[in-house]
Short mmCIF file of C-alpha atoms and ligand atoms in Angstrom, two decimals:
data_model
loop_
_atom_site.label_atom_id
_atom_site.label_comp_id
_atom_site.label_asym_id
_atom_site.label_seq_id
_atom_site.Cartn_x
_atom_site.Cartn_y
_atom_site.Cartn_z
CA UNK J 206 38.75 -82.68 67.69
CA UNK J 207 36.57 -79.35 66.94
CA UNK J 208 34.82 -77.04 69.18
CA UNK J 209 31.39 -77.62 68.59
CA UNK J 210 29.61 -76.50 71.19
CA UNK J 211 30.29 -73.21 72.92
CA UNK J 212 28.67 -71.69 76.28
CA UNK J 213 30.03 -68.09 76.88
CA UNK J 214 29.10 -66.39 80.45
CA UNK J 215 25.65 -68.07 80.47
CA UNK J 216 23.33 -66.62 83.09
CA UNK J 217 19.73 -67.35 83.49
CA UNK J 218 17.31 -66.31 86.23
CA UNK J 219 14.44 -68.82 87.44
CA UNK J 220 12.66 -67.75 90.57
CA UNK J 221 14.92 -68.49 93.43
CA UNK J 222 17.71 -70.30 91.31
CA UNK J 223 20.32 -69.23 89.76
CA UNK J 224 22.38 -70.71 86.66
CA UNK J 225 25.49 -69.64 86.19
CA UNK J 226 28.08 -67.29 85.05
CA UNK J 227 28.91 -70.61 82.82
CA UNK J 228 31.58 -70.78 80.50
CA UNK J 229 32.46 -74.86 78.63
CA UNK J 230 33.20 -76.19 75.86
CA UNK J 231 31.90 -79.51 74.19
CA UNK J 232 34.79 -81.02 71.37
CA UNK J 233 33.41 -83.18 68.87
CA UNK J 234 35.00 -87.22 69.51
CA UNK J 235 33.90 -87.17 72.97
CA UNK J 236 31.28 -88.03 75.75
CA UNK J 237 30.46 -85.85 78.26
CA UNK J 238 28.43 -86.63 81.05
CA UNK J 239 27.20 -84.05 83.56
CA UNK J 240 26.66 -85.24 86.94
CA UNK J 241 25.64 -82.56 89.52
CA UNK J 242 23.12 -82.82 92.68
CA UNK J 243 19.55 -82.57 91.66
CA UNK J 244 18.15 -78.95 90.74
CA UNK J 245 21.44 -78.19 89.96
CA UNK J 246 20.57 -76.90 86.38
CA UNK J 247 21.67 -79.82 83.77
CA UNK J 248 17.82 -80.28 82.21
CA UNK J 249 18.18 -76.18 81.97
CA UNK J 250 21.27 -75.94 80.50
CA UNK J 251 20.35 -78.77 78.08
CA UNK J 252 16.88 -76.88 77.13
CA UNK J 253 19.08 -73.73 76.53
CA UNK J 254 21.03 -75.46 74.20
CA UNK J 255 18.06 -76.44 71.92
CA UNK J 256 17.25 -72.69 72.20
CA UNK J 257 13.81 -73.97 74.07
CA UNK J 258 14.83 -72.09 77.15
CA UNK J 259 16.01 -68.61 77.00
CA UNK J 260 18.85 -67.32 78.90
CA UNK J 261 19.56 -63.76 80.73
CA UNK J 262 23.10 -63.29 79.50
CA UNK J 263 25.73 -65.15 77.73
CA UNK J 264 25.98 -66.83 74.58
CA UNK J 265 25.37 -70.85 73.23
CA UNK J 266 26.74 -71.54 70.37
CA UNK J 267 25.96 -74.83 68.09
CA UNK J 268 28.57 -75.70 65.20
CA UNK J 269 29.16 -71.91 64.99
CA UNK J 270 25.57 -70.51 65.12
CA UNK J 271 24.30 -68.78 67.84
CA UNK J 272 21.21 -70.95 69.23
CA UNK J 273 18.83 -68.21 69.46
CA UNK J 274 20.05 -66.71 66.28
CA UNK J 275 17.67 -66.57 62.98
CA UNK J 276 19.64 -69.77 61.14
CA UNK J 277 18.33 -72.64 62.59
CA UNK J 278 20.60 -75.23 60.22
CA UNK J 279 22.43 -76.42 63.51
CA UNK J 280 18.95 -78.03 64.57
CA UNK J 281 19.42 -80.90 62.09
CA UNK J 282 22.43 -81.84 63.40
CA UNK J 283 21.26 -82.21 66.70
CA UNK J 284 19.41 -84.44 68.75
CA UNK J 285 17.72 -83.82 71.81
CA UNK J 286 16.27 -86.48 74.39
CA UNK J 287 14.62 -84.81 76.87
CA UNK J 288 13.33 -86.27 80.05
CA UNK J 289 10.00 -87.14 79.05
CA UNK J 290 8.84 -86.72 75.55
CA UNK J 291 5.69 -83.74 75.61
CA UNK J 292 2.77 -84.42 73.36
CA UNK J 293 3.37 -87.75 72.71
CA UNK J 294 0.84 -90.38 74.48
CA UNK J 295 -1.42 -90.03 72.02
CA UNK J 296 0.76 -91.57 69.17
CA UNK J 297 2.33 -94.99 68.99
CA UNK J 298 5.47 -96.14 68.15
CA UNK J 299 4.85 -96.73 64.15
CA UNK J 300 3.34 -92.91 64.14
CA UNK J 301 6.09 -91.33 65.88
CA UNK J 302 8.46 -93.07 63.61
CA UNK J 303 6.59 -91.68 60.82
CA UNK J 304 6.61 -88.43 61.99
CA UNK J 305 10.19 -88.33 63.33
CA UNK J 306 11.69 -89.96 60.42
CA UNK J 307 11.07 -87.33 57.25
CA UNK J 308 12.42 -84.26 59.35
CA UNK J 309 16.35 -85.88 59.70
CA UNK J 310 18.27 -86.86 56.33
CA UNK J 311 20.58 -88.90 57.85
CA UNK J 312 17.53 -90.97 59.20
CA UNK J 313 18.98 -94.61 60.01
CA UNK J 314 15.70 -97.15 59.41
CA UNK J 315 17.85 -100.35 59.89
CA UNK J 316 19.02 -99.14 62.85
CA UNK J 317 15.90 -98.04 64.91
CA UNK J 318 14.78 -101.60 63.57
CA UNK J 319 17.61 -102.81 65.60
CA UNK J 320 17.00 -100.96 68.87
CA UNK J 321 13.54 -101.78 68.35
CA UNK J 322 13.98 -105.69 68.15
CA UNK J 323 16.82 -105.55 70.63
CA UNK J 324 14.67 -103.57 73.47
CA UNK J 325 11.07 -105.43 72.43
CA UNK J 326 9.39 -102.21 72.08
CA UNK J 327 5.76 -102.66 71.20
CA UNK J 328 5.34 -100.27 68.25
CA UNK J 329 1.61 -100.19 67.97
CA UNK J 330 1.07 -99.06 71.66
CA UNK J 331 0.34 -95.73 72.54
CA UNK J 332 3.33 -93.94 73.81
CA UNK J 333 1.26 -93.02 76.85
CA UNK J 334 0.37 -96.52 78.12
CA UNK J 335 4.16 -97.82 78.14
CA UNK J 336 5.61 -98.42 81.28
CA UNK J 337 8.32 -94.99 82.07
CA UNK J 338 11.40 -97.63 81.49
CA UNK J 339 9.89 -98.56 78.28
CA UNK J 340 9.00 -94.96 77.04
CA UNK J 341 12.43 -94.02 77.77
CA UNK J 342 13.65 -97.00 75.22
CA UNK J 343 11.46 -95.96 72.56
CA UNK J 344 12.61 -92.28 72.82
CA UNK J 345 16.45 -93.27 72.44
CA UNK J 346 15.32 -95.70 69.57
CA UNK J 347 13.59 -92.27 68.08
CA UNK J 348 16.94 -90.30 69.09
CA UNK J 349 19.98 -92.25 67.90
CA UNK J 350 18.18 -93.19 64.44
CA UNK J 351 18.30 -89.61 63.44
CA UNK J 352 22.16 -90.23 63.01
CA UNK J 353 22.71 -86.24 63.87
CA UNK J 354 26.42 -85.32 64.83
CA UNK J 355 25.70 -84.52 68.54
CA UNK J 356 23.48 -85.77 71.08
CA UNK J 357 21.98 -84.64 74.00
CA UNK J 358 20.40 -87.05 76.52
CA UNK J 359 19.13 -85.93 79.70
CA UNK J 360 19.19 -88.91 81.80
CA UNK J 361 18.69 -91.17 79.70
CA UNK J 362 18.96 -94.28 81.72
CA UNK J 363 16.92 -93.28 84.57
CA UNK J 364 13.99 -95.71 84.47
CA UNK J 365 15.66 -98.83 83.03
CA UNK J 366 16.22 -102.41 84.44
CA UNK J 367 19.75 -103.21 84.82
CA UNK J 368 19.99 -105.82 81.04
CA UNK J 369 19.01 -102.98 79.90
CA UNK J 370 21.15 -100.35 80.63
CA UNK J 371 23.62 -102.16 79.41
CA UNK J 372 22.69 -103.02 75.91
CA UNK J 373 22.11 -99.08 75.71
CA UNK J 374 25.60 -98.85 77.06
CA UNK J 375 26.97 -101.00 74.16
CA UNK J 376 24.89 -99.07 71.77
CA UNK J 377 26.05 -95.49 72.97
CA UNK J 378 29.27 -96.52 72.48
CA UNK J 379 28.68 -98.01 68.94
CA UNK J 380 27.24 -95.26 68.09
CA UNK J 381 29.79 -92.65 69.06
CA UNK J 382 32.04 -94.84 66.66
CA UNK J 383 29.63 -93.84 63.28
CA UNK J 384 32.06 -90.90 62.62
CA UNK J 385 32.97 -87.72 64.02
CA UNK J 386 29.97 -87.69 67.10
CA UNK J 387 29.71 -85.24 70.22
CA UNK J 388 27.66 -86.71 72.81
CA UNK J 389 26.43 -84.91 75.70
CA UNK J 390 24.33 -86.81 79.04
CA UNK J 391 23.20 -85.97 82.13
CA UNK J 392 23.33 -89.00 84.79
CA UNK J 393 23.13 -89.94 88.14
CA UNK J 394 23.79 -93.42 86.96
CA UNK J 395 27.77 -94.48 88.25
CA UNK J 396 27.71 -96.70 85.39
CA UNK J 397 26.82 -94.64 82.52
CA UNK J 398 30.05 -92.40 83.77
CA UNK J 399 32.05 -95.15 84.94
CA UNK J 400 31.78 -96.73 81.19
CA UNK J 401 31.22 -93.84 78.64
CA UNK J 402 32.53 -90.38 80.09
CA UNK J 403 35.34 -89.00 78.45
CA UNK J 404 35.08 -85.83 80.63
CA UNK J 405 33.20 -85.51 83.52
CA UNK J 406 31.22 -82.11 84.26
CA UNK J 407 30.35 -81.12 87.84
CA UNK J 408 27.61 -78.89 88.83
CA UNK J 409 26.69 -77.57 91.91
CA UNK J 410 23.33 -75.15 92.42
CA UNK J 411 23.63 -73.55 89.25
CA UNK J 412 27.81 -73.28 88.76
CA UNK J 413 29.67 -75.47 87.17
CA UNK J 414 32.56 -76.79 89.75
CA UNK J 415 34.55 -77.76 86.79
CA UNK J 416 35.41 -80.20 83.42
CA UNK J 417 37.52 -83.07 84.25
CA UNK J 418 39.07 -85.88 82.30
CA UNK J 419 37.49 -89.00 84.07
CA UNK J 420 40.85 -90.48 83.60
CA UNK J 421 42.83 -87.27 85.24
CA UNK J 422 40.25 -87.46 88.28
CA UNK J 423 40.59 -91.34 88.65
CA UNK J 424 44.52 -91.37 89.08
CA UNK J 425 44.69 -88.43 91.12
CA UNK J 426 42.76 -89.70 93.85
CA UNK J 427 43.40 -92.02 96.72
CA UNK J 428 43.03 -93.59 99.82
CA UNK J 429 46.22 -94.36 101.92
CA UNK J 430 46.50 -96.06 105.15
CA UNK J 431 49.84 -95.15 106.78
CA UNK J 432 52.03 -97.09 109.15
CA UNK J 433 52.37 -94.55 111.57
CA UNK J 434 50.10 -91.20 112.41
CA UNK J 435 49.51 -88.73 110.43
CA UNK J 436 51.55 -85.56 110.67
CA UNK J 437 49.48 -82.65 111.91
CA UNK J 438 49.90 -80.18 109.11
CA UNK J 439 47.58 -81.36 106.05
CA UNK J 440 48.58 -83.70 103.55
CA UNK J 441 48.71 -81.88 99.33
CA UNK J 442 45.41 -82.47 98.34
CA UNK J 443 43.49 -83.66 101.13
CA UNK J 444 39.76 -84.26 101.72
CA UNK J 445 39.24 -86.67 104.77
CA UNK J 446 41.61 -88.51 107.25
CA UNK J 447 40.15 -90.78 110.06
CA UNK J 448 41.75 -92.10 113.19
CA UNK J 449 45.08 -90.40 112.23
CA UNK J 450 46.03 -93.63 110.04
CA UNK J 451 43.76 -92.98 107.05
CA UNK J 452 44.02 -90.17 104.54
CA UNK J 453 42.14 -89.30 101.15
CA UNK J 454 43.67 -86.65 98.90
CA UNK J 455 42.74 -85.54 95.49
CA UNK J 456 46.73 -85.18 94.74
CA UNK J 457 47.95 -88.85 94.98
CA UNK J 458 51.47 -87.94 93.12
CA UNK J 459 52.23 -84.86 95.63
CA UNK J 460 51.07 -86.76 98.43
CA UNK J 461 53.47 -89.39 98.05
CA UNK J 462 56.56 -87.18 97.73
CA UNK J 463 54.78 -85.13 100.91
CA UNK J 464 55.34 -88.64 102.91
CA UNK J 465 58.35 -89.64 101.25
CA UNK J 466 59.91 -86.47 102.18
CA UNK J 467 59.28 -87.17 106.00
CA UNK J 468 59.69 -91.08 105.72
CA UNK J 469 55.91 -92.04 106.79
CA UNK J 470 55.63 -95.01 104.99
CA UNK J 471 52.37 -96.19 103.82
CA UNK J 472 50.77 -100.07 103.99
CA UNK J 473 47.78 -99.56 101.48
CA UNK J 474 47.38 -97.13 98.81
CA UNK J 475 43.49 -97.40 97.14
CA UNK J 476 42.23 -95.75 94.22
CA UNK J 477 38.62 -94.80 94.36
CA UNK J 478 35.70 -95.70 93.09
CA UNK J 479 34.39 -92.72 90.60
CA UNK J 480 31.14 -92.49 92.65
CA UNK J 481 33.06 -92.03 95.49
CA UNK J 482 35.07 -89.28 94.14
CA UNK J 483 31.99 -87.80 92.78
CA UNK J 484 30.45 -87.56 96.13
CA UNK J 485 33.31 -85.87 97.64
CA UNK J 486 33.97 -83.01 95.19
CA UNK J 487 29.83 -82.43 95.04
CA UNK J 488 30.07 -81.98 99.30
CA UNK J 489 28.52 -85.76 99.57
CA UNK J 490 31.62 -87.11 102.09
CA UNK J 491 32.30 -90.31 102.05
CA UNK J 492 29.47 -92.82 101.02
N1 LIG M 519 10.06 -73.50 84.28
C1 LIG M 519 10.65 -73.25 85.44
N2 LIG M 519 10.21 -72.27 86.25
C2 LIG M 519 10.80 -72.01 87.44
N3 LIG M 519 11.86 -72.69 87.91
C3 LIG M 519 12.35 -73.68 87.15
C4 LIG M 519 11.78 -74.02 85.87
N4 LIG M 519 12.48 -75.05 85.34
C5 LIG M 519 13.44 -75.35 86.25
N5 LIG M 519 13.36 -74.54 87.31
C6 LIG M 519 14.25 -74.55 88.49
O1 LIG M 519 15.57 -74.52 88.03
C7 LIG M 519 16.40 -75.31 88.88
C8 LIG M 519 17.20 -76.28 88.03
O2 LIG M 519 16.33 -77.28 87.53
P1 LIG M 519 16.83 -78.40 86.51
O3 LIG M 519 15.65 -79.23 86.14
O4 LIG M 519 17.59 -77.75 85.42
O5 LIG M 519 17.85 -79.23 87.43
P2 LIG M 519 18.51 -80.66 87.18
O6 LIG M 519 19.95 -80.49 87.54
O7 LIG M 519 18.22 -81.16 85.82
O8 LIG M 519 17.79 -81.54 88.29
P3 LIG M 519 17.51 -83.15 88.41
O9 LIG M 519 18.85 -83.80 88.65
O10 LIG M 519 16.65 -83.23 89.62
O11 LIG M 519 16.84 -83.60 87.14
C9 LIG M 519 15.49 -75.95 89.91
O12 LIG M 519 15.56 -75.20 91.10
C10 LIG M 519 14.12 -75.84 89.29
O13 LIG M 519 13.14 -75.73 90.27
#
């Protein structure tokens, strides 16, 4: 596992908003997914990494090249899915493939045949009179058939029907296993984190809250509903009790020993649901 993305003290000024001071690192073997309450700077952060958004202060660094540096070598090893693809509608399919297709080395022709066939993506269409769910197809086809080493999706699921999302899913995950891959998406989708984040990243109006293992955050929070009421001083770790019985803490392990110590025994201990957690430590509550 290699550093290969760095983001040192990034700060960036844009009208009233305000990204940053951020500071993360992306290791090469994983998927990241950054979840964070709309406006809260992920499409930003992702333009600053392709160096098509400048930043105030701070430093991005690709592979070891700075992104707004004069060697631009890191590009090819990149790949960038934006939102919506910008000066496209005019070409279809078979053109963008042709255009797309010289400019990456590693260019993988049986596999956008795949997607292609797998999605039914009508490749002599004009890009601007697909349906947004179907644009969104064609763009990964165009994206994961470069073959780069990292990938950057910004919601890349957004518009798509549910049989859908989950072929992409499987294919994600397929891909990630071509070699040593870095993949980094942005998501409001439970299921994209629920079944491909490694680490989770959590951003609030411009900060990032933190980087968590999805694993880490998954075991360390529960829901207990206790045989007796709840002590008055607050339980390690807690977020929300109800009706004195209930209690949620983001500390499962020193919760426990906090009851066992003072022999409140519990009836139900729940984990929760990653959405769930995700609401809470973005200020949500409870859905
Ligand atoms: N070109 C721009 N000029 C001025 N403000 C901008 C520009 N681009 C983005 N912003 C502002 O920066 C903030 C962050 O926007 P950004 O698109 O990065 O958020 P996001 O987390 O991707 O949101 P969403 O989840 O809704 O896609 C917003 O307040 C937005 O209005």
């Amino acid at each position: 596992m290699e550093t290969w993305i760095k983001v040192k003290g990034l700060e960036k000024k844009l009208d009233g908003f305000k990204l940053g001071p951020l500071d993360v690192e992306f290791e090469s073997g994983t998927i990241h997914v950054i979840v964070g309450n709309n406006g809260s700077g992920k499409s930003t952060l992702f333009k600053q990494m392709m160096n098509l958004v400048t930043y105030d202060k701070g430093q991005i660094e690709v592979m070891g090249y700075s992104v707004d540096g004069k060697e631009e070598s890191w590009k090819k090893k990149i790949a960038y899915q934006p939102q919506t693809l910008i000066g496209c509608v005019e070409f279809t399919g078979n053109q963008l493939q042709q255009i797309i297709s010289p400019m990456y080395s590693n260019w993988d022709q049986s596999l956008f045949s795949r997607i292609v066939e797998m999605l039914n993506l009508p490749l002599d269409r004009k890009y601007g009179k697909l349906s947004q769910g179907v644009q969104q197809k064609l763009s990964i086809a165009l994206t994961l058939a470069r073959d780069t080493d990292i990938l950057l999706l910004d919601e890349p699921t957004a518009h798509m029907d549910i049989p859908s999302k989950r072929l992409l899913m499987d294919l994600f995950v397929e891909w990630m296993e071509r070699g040593e891959k870095l993949m980094v998406i942005s998501s409001h989708q439970t299921e994209d984190i629920r079944k491909l984040a490694d680490y989770l990243l959590l951003m609030r109006d411009g900060q990032l809250i933190g980087k968590y293992l999805k694993e880490d955050l998954s075991s360390s929070h529960k829901r207990y509903w206790l045989a007796q009421q709840l002590p008055v001083e607050k339980v390690p770790g807690e977020i929300e009790r109800k009706n004195e019985r209930m209690v949620v803490t983001s500390s499962a392990e020193e919760a426990e020993s906090f009851f066992e110590a003072r022999q409140i025994n519990w009836l139900e201990a729940e984990a929760l649901d990653i959405d769930e957690i995700v609401s809470y430590m973005l200020g949500g509550g409870r859905q």
